[in-house]
mmCIF file of C-alpha atoms in Angstrom:
data_model
loop_
_atom_site.group_PDB
_atom_site.id
_atom_site.type_symbol
_atom_site.label_atom_id
_atom_site.label_comp_id
_atom_site.label_asym_id
_atom_site.label_seq_id
_atom_site.Cartn_x
_atom_site.Cartn_y
_atom_site.Cartn_z
ATOM 1 C CA MET K 153 -57.524 -115.776 -277.241
ATOM 2 C CA ASN K 154 -56.928 -116.341 -273.525
ATOM 3 C CA VAL K 155 -57.863 -113.792 -270.874
ATOM 4 C CA ILE K 156 -54.320 -112.478 -270.345
ATOM 5 C CA LEU K 157 -53.788 -111.816 -274.044
ATOM 6 C CA TYR K 158 -57.235 -110.241 -274.305
ATOM 7 C CA TYR K 159 -56.442 -107.663 -271.626
ATOM 8 C CA TYR K 160 -52.998 -107.179 -273.137
ATOM 9 C CA PHE K 161 -54.630 -106.165 -276.403
ATOM 10 C CA ILE K 162 -57.036 -103.884 -274.545
ATOM 11 C CA PHE K 163 -54.014 -102.209 -272.961
ATOM 12 C CA GLN K 164 -52.395 -101.850 -276.396
ATOM 13 C CA THR K 165 -55.580 -100.318 -277.810
ATOM 14 C CA VAL K 166 -55.896 -97.815 -274.952
ATOM 15 C CA LEU K 167 -52.197 -96.984 -275.288
ATOM 16 C CA ALA K 168 -52.510 -96.393 -279.041
ATOM 17 C CA PHE K 169 -55.473 -94.037 -278.618
ATOM 18 C CA GLY K 170 -53.803 -92.439 -275.600
ATOM 19 C CA ILE K 171 -50.742 -91.564 -277.653
ATOM 20 C CA VAL K 172 -53.023 -89.657 -280.032
ATOM 21 C CA ILE K 173 -54.273 -87.543 -277.109
ATOM 22 C CA VAL K 174 -50.719 -87.016 -275.855
ATOM 23 C CA GLY K 175 -49.827 -85.870 -279.371
ATOM 24 C CA GLY K 176 -52.691 -83.381 -279.164
ATOM 25 C CA THR K 177 -51.294 -82.166 -275.842
ATOM 26 C CA VAL K 178 -47.898 -81.665 -277.491
ATOM 27 C CA GLU K 179 -49.519 -79.447 -280.110
ATOM 28 C CA GLY K 180 -51.831 -77.696 -277.664
ATOM 29 C CA TYR K 181 -49.062 -76.550 -275.366
ATOM 30 C CA GLY K 182 -46.370 -75.817 -277.937
ATOM 31 C CA TYR K 183 -43.962 -78.681 -277.222
ATOM 32 C CA GLY K 184 -43.706 -79.894 -280.825
ATOM 33 C CA LEU K 185 -40.062 -78.918 -281.204
ATOM 34 C CA SER K 186 -39.047 -79.132 -277.547
ATOM 35 C CA LEU K 187 -36.589 -81.898 -278.451
ATOM 36 C CA GLY K 188 -35.576 -80.419 -281.779
ATOM 37 C CA THR K 189 -35.777 -82.358 -285.034
ATOM 38 C CA ASN K 190 -33.428 -85.168 -284.021
ATOM 39 C CA TRP K 191 -34.618 -88.718 -283.362
ATOM 40 C CA PRO K 192 -33.984 -90.380 -281.042
ATOM 41 C CA TYR K 193 -33.227 -87.635 -278.569
ATOM 42 C CA THR K 194 -31.641 -88.783 -275.316
ATOM 43 C CA LYS K 195 -30.042 -85.683 -273.791
ATOM 44 C CA ASP K 196 -31.854 -84.688 -270.595
ATOM 45 C CA MET K 197 -34.916 -86.761 -271.561
ATOM 46 C CA PRO K 198 -35.400 -88.150 -268.015
ATOM 47 C CA LEU K 199 -35.336 -84.620 -266.604
ATOM 48 C CA LYS K 200 -37.697 -83.349 -269.288
ATOM 49 C CA ALA K 201 -40.028 -86.280 -268.696
ATOM 50 C CA LYS K 202 -40.030 -85.565 -264.960
ATOM 51 C CA ALA K 203 -40.812 -81.934 -265.743
ATOM 52 C CA GLY K 204 -43.856 -83.094 -267.709
ATOM 53 C CA ASP K 205 -42.738 -82.432 -271.280
ATOM 54 C CA PRO K 206 -45.492 -84.196 -273.294
ATOM 55 C CA GLU K 207 -43.243 -84.612 -276.348
ATOM 56 C CA VAL K 208 -40.870 -86.756 -274.262
ATOM 57 C CA TRP K 209 -43.784 -88.881 -273.032
ATOM 58 C CA HIS K 210 -45.149 -89.049 -276.568
ATOM 59 C CA ARG K 211 -41.909 -90.690 -277.705
ATOM 60 C CA ILE K 212 -41.627 -92.939 -274.648
ATOM 61 C CA LEU K 213 -45.179 -94.242 -274.999
ATOM 62 C CA ALA K 214 -44.719 -94.736 -278.752
ATOM 63 C CA THR K 215 -41.623 -96.822 -278.008
ATOM 64 C CA PHE K 216 -43.592 -98.993 -275.552
ATOM 65 C CA LEU K 217 -46.328 -99.381 -278.159
ATOM 66 C CA GLY K 218 -43.755 -100.645 -280.661
ATOM 67 C CA ILE K 219 -42.190 -103.085 -278.184
ATOM 68 C CA ASP K 220 -45.626 -104.465 -277.287
ATOM 69 C CA ALA K 221 -46.442 -104.834 -280.984
ATOM 70 C CA VAL K 222 -43.320 -106.945 -281.548
ATOM 71 C CA ILE K 223 -44.233 -109.164 -278.583
ATOM 72 C CA MET K 224 -47.744 -109.631 -279.962
ATOM 73 C CA VAL K 225 -46.457 -110.655 -283.373
ATOM 74 C CA VAL K 226 -44.109 -113.191 -281.768
ATOM 75 C CA LEU K 227 -46.896 -114.633 -279.615
ATOM 76 C CA ILE K 228 -49.696 -114.724 -282.186
ATOM 77 C CA HIS K 229 -48.290 -113.609 -285.588
ATOM 78 C CA GLY K 230 -51.784 -113.036 -286.978
ATOM 79 C CA ALA K 231 -52.634 -110.727 -289.882
ATOM 80 C CA LEU K 232 -53.951 -107.907 -287.689
ATOM 81 C CA GLU K 233 -51.015 -108.170 -285.280
ATOM 82 C CA ILE K 234 -48.555 -107.901 -288.184
ATOM 83 C CA THR K 235 -50.570 -105.029 -289.649
ATOM 84 C CA GLY K 236 -50.424 -103.219 -286.294
ATOM 85 C CA LEU K 237 -46.638 -103.546 -286.137
ATOM 86 C CA ILE K 238 -46.212 -102.301 -289.721
ATOM 87 C CA LEU K 239 -48.482 -99.333 -289.039
ATOM 88 C CA ILE K 240 -46.514 -98.445 -285.902
ATOM 89 C CA ILE K 241 -43.257 -98.465 -287.868
ATOM 90 C CA LEU K 242 -44.735 -96.292 -290.620
ATOM 91 C CA THR K 243 -46.295 -93.920 -288.077
ATOM 92 C CA ALA K 244 -42.961 -93.589 -286.281
ATOM 93 C CA LEU K 245 -41.130 -92.805 -289.521
ATOM 94 C CA LEU K 246 -43.665 -90.152 -290.468
ATOM 95 C CA GLY K 247 -43.628 -88.940 -286.863
ATOM 96 C CA MET K 248 -39.976 -88.076 -287.322
ATOM 97 C CA ALA K 249 -40.821 -86.328 -290.582
ATOM 98 C CA THR K 250 -43.553 -84.247 -288.921
ATOM 99 C CA LEU K 251 -40.848 -82.557 -286.847
ATOM 100 C CA TYR K 252 -39.568 -81.081 -290.092
ATOM 101 C CA THR K 253 -43.122 -80.118 -291.014
ATOM 102 C CA LEU K 254 -43.361 -78.152 -287.761
ATOM 103 C CA ALA K 255 -40.025 -76.557 -288.585
ATOM 104 C CA GLY K 256 -41.333 -75.573 -292.018
ATOM 105 C CA LYS K 257 -38.984 -77.926 -293.864
ATOM 106 C CA ALA K 258 -41.474 -80.611 -294.973
ATOM 107 C CA PRO K 259 -44.923 -80.392 -296.623
ATOM 108 C CA SER K 260 -48.137 -80.569 -294.594
ATOM 109 C CA VAL K 261 -49.124 -83.792 -296.379
ATOM 110 C CA VAL K 262 -46.654 -85.543 -294.053
ATOM 111 C CA GLN K 263 -48.678 -84.525 -290.999
ATOM 112 C CA GLY K 264 -51.903 -85.602 -292.680
ATOM 113 C CA LEU K 265 -50.578 -89.074 -293.463
ATOM 114 C CA HIS K 266 -49.068 -89.401 -289.994
ATOM 115 C CA ASP K 267 -52.433 -88.723 -288.363
ATOM 116 C CA VAL K 268 -54.201 -91.237 -290.615
ATOM 117 C CA LEU K 269 -51.621 -93.889 -289.728
ATOM 118 C CA ALA K 270 -51.855 -93.107 -286.004
ATOM 119 C CA TYR K 271 -55.623 -93.636 -286.007
ATOM 120 C CA SER K 272 -55.302 -96.694 -288.250
ATOM 121 C CA THR K 273 -52.904 -98.231 -285.727
ATOM 122 C CA ALA K 274 -55.290 -97.749 -282.821
ATOM 123 C CA ILE K 275 -58.232 -99.009 -284.879
ATOM 124 C CA THR K 276 -56.295 -102.154 -285.831
ATOM 125 C CA TYR K 277 -55.822 -103.100 -282.180
ATOM 126 C CA LEU K 278 -59.456 -102.277 -281.468
ATOM 127 C CA LEU K 279 -60.413 -104.765 -284.191
ATOM 128 C CA ILE K 280 -58.294 -107.421 -282.501
ATOM 129 C CA VAL K 281 -60.104 -106.794 -279.204
ATOM 130 C CA THR K 282 -63.599 -106.828 -280.708
ATOM 131 C CA GLY K 283 -62.923 -109.581 -283.254
ATOM 132 C CA SER K 284 -65.574 -107.971 -285.461
ATOM 133 C CA TYR K 285 -63.626 -107.548 -288.721
ATOM 134 C CA PRO K 286 -60.624 -109.393 -290.205
ATOM 135 C CA ASN K 287 -58.983 -106.202 -291.512
ATOM 136 C CA GLU K 288 -59.535 -102.459 -291.966
ATOM 137 C CA ILE K 289 -60.632 -102.809 -295.590
ATOM 138 C CA SER K 290 -63.505 -105.037 -294.501
ATOM 139 C CA LEU K 291 -64.220 -102.574 -291.692
ATOM 140 C CA ILE K 292 -64.563 -99.636 -294.097
ATOM 141 C CA ILE K 293 -66.707 -101.663 -296.531
ATOM 142 C CA HIS K 294 -69.187 -102.330 -293.738
ATOM 143 C CA ASN K 295 -68.871 -98.854 -292.222
ATOM 144 C CA ILE K 296 -68.978 -96.393 -295.136
ATOM 145 C CA PRO K 297 -68.737 -93.230 -292.953
ATOM 146 C CA LEU K 298 -65.259 -94.374 -291.868
ATOM 147 C CA LEU K 299 -63.958 -93.549 -295.341
ATOM 148 C CA PHE K 300 -65.056 -89.947 -294.862
ATOM 149 C CA PHE K 301 -63.721 -90.051 -291.305
ATOM 150 C CA PHE K 302 -60.228 -90.767 -292.609
ATOM 151 C CA ILE K 303 -60.533 -87.898 -295.082
ATOM 152 C CA VAL K 304 -61.413 -85.598 -292.180
ATOM 153 C CA ILE K 305 -58.418 -86.874 -290.194
ATOM 154 C CA TYR K 306 -56.110 -86.381 -293.177
ATOM 155 C CA MET K 307 -57.274 -82.809 -293.792
ATOM 156 C CA GLY K 308 -57.114 -82.057 -290.062
ATOM 157 C CA GLY K 309 -53.508 -83.224 -290.022
ATOM 158 C CA MET K 310 -52.754 -81.109 -293.071
ATOM 159 C CA THR K 311 -54.291 -78.105 -291.324
ATOM 160 C CA THR K 312 -51.943 -78.642 -288.386
ATOM 161 C CA GLY K 313 -48.974 -79.234 -290.664
ATOM 162 C CA GLU K 314 -49.679 -76.168 -292.769
ATOM 163 C CA ARG K 315 -49.751 -74.013 -289.656
ATOM 164 C CA GLY K 316 -46.302 -75.275 -288.865
ATOM 165 C CA TYR K 317 -45.049 -73.993 -285.551
ATOM 166 C CA GLN K 318 -46.583 -70.904 -283.926
ATOM 167 C CA LYS K 319 -48.556 -69.861 -287.004
ATOM 168 C CA ALA K 320 -52.170 -68.729 -286.941
ATOM 169 C CA ILE K 321 -54.659 -69.551 -289.705
ATOM 170 C CA GLY K 322 -56.254 -66.115 -289.569
ATOM 171 C CA TYR K 323 -59.910 -65.098 -289.716
ATOM 172 C CA PHE K 324 -61.446 -64.844 -293.155
ATOM 173 C CA LYS K 325 -64.686 -64.599 -295.110
ATOM 174 C CA PHE K 326 -63.167 -66.157 -298.214
ATOM 175 C CA PRO K 327 -59.947 -68.205 -298.055
ATOM 176 C CA LYS K 328 -56.918 -66.446 -299.450
ATOM 177 C CA THR K 329 -53.876 -68.178 -297.986
ATOM 178 C CA ARG K 330 -52.938 -71.850 -298.307
ATOM 179 C CA PRO K 331 -53.672 -72.595 -294.597
ATOM 180 C CA GLN K 332 -57.108 -71.016 -294.986
ATOM 181 C CA TRP K 333 -57.875 -73.100 -298.079
ATOM 182 C CA ILE K 334 -56.793 -76.300 -296.339
ATOM 183 C CA TRP K 335 -58.870 -75.446 -293.267
ATOM 184 C CA THR K 336 -61.834 -74.785 -295.570
ATOM 185 C CA VAL K 337 -61.450 -78.171 -297.275
ATOM 186 C CA HIS K 338 -61.178 -79.723 -293.816
ATOM 187 C CA GLY K 339 -64.469 -78.069 -292.890
ATOM 188 C CA ILE K 340 -66.135 -79.306 -296.073
ATOM 189 C CA SER K 341 -64.918 -82.853 -295.371
ATOM 190 C CA VAL K 342 -66.472 -82.616 -291.892
ATOM 191 C CA VAL K 343 -69.813 -81.632 -293.430
ATOM 192 C CA ILE K 344 -69.652 -84.560 -295.882
ATOM 193 C CA PHE K 345 -68.779 -86.889 -292.996
ATOM 194 C CA LEU K 346 -71.718 -85.486 -291.045
ATOM 195 C CA PHE K 347 -74.130 -86.192 -293.900
ATOM 196 C CA SER K 348 -72.797 -89.748 -294.230
ATOM 197 C CA LEU K 349 -73.666 -90.314 -290.567
ATOM 198 C CA ILE K 350 -77.116 -88.796 -291.091
ATOM 199 C CA PHE K 351 -77.690 -91.131 -294.051
ATOM 200 C CA PHE K 352 -77.002 -94.112 -291.783
ATOM 201 C CA PHE K 353 -78.731 -92.486 -288.816
ATOM 202 C CA TYR K 354 -80.146 -95.630 -287.223
ATOM 203 C CA ARG K 355 -76.725 -97.279 -287.195
ATOM 204 C CA TYR K 356 -74.536 -94.344 -286.137
ATOM 205 C CA ASN K 357 -76.754 -91.965 -284.164
ATOM 206 C CA ILE K 358 -74.402 -91.984 -281.142
ATOM 207 C CA ALA K 359 -71.558 -90.848 -283.413
ATOM 208 C CA LEU K 360 -73.892 -88.182 -284.799
ATOM 209 C CA ILE K 361 -74.559 -86.853 -281.310
ATOM 210 C CA ILE K 362 -70.846 -86.758 -280.498
ATOM 211 C CA ILE K 363 -69.931 -84.996 -283.730
ATOM 212 C CA ALA K 364 -72.412 -82.230 -282.865
ATOM 213 C CA PHE K 365 -70.248 -81.470 -279.814
ATOM 214 C CA GLN K 366 -67.090 -82.002 -281.869
ATOM 215 C CA ILE K 367 -68.069 -79.315 -284.358
ATOM 216 C CA ILE K 368 -68.428 -76.840 -281.506
ATOM 217 C CA VAL K 369 -65.034 -77.917 -280.162
ATOM 218 C CA GLY K 370 -63.581 -77.542 -283.678
ATOM 219 C CA ILE K 371 -64.794 -73.943 -283.881
ATOM 220 C CA ILE K 372 -63.196 -73.245 -280.487
ATOM 221 C CA VAL K 373 -59.963 -74.824 -281.799
ATOM 222 C CA PHE K 374 -60.017 -72.406 -284.754
ATOM 223 C CA ILE K 375 -60.514 -69.443 -282.411
ATOM 224 C CA SER K 376 -57.842 -70.670 -279.981
ATOM 225 C CA VAL K 377 -55.306 -71.222 -282.747
ATOM 226 C CA ASN K 378 -55.819 -67.681 -284.006
ATOM 227 C CA LYS K 379 -55.725 -66.257 -280.488
ATOM 228 C CA SER K 380 -52.615 -68.145 -279.397
ATOM 229 C CA ALA K 381 -50.999 -69.973 -282.320
ATOM 230 C CA SER K 382 -48.090 -71.402 -280.304
ATOM 231 C CA LYS K 383 -50.197 -72.622 -277.361
ATOM 232 C CA PRO K 384 -53.893 -73.025 -278.188
ATOM 233 C CA GLY K 385 -54.239 -75.098 -275.021
ATOM 234 C CA PHE K 386 -56.294 -78.028 -273.729
ATOM 235 C CA ILE K 387 -58.851 -77.673 -276.525
ATOM 236 C CA ILE K 388 -56.498 -79.554 -278.894
ATOM 237 C CA PRO K 389 -56.304 -82.845 -276.906
ATOM 238 C CA LEU K 390 -60.026 -82.446 -276.146
ATOM 239 C CA HIS K 391 -60.632 -82.271 -279.900
ATOM 240 C CA GLN K 392 -58.685 -85.524 -280.314
ATOM 241 C CA PHE K 393 -60.634 -87.124 -277.449
ATOM 242 C CA PHE K 394 -63.970 -86.468 -279.130
ATOM 243 C CA THR K 395 -62.554 -87.752 -282.421
ATOM 244 C CA ILE K 396 -61.607 -91.021 -280.706
ATOM 245 C CA LEU K 397 -65.101 -91.331 -279.243
ATOM 246 C CA ILE K 398 -66.580 -90.831 -282.712
ATOM 247 C CA VAL K 399 -64.495 -93.522 -284.402
ATOM 248 C CA ILE K 400 -65.069 -96.026 -281.590
ATOM 249 C CA SER K 401 -68.830 -95.457 -281.727
ATOM 250 C CA ILE K 402 -68.760 -96.021 -285.496
ATOM 251 C CA ILE K 403 -66.753 -99.246 -285.299
ATOM 252 C CA LEU K 404 -68.945 -100.609 -282.509
ATOM 253 C CA GLN K 405 -72.033 -99.223 -284.307
ATOM 254 C CA LEU K 406 -73.390 -97.785 -281.096
ATOM 255 C CA SER K 407 -77.021 -96.741 -281.390
ATOM 256 C CA ILE K 408 -79.690 -95.603 -278.966
ATOM 257 C CA PHE K 409 -82.236 -97.609 -280.965
ATOM 258 C CA LYS K 410 -80.706 -101.016 -280.236
#
């Protein structure tokens, strides 16, 4: 891979992870349905983008990501490049469906799958940049905690989807409602993920340190969602940022003992 293509893939990787954070901003500031449930939406989009509507930028950046993916397939047409393009298409389709989840017209499983695909897309381009694994299956085989990571992402997406739009989870000692049960399962999956990192401590201790902060952030997310369900604020994209740091540290197997 020549230098230009290498930096092009780095840009694509940063863009893919960046879109995840922008998506968190959309949720955090209540812009999920700012463009309605229609796709594509073109009416007043330039004005809304200028005004800083993150949902508009979420769609614009996702479109650029897709265009770049097509260019990469044409230039290289490797297995990972094709996988990245397929994942982008699937993520976009489920992204449209998540609008109906927010509107309460589609099940929360849609949001869970969308989030898994979004992270899988970014990870695919990271693999192209690092050249460490030929595909994500090989990646997971050599990085067991990633399997539990994806379960956490799926349940986190379901938690968001089950809340729908402007709905709190509610405080509880024992889960009673469906959102509370899903949040509880999400919490259990985080604990299992944590123990998987502890088991491979010498390989993933940086990820373990980050997840300690992430758990605190997750608790603040829970409080913020119950305090202001429609606009929990910056804590949502911050939560996504720490999640990205965790998965990158796992893939690169960052360790303070090396």
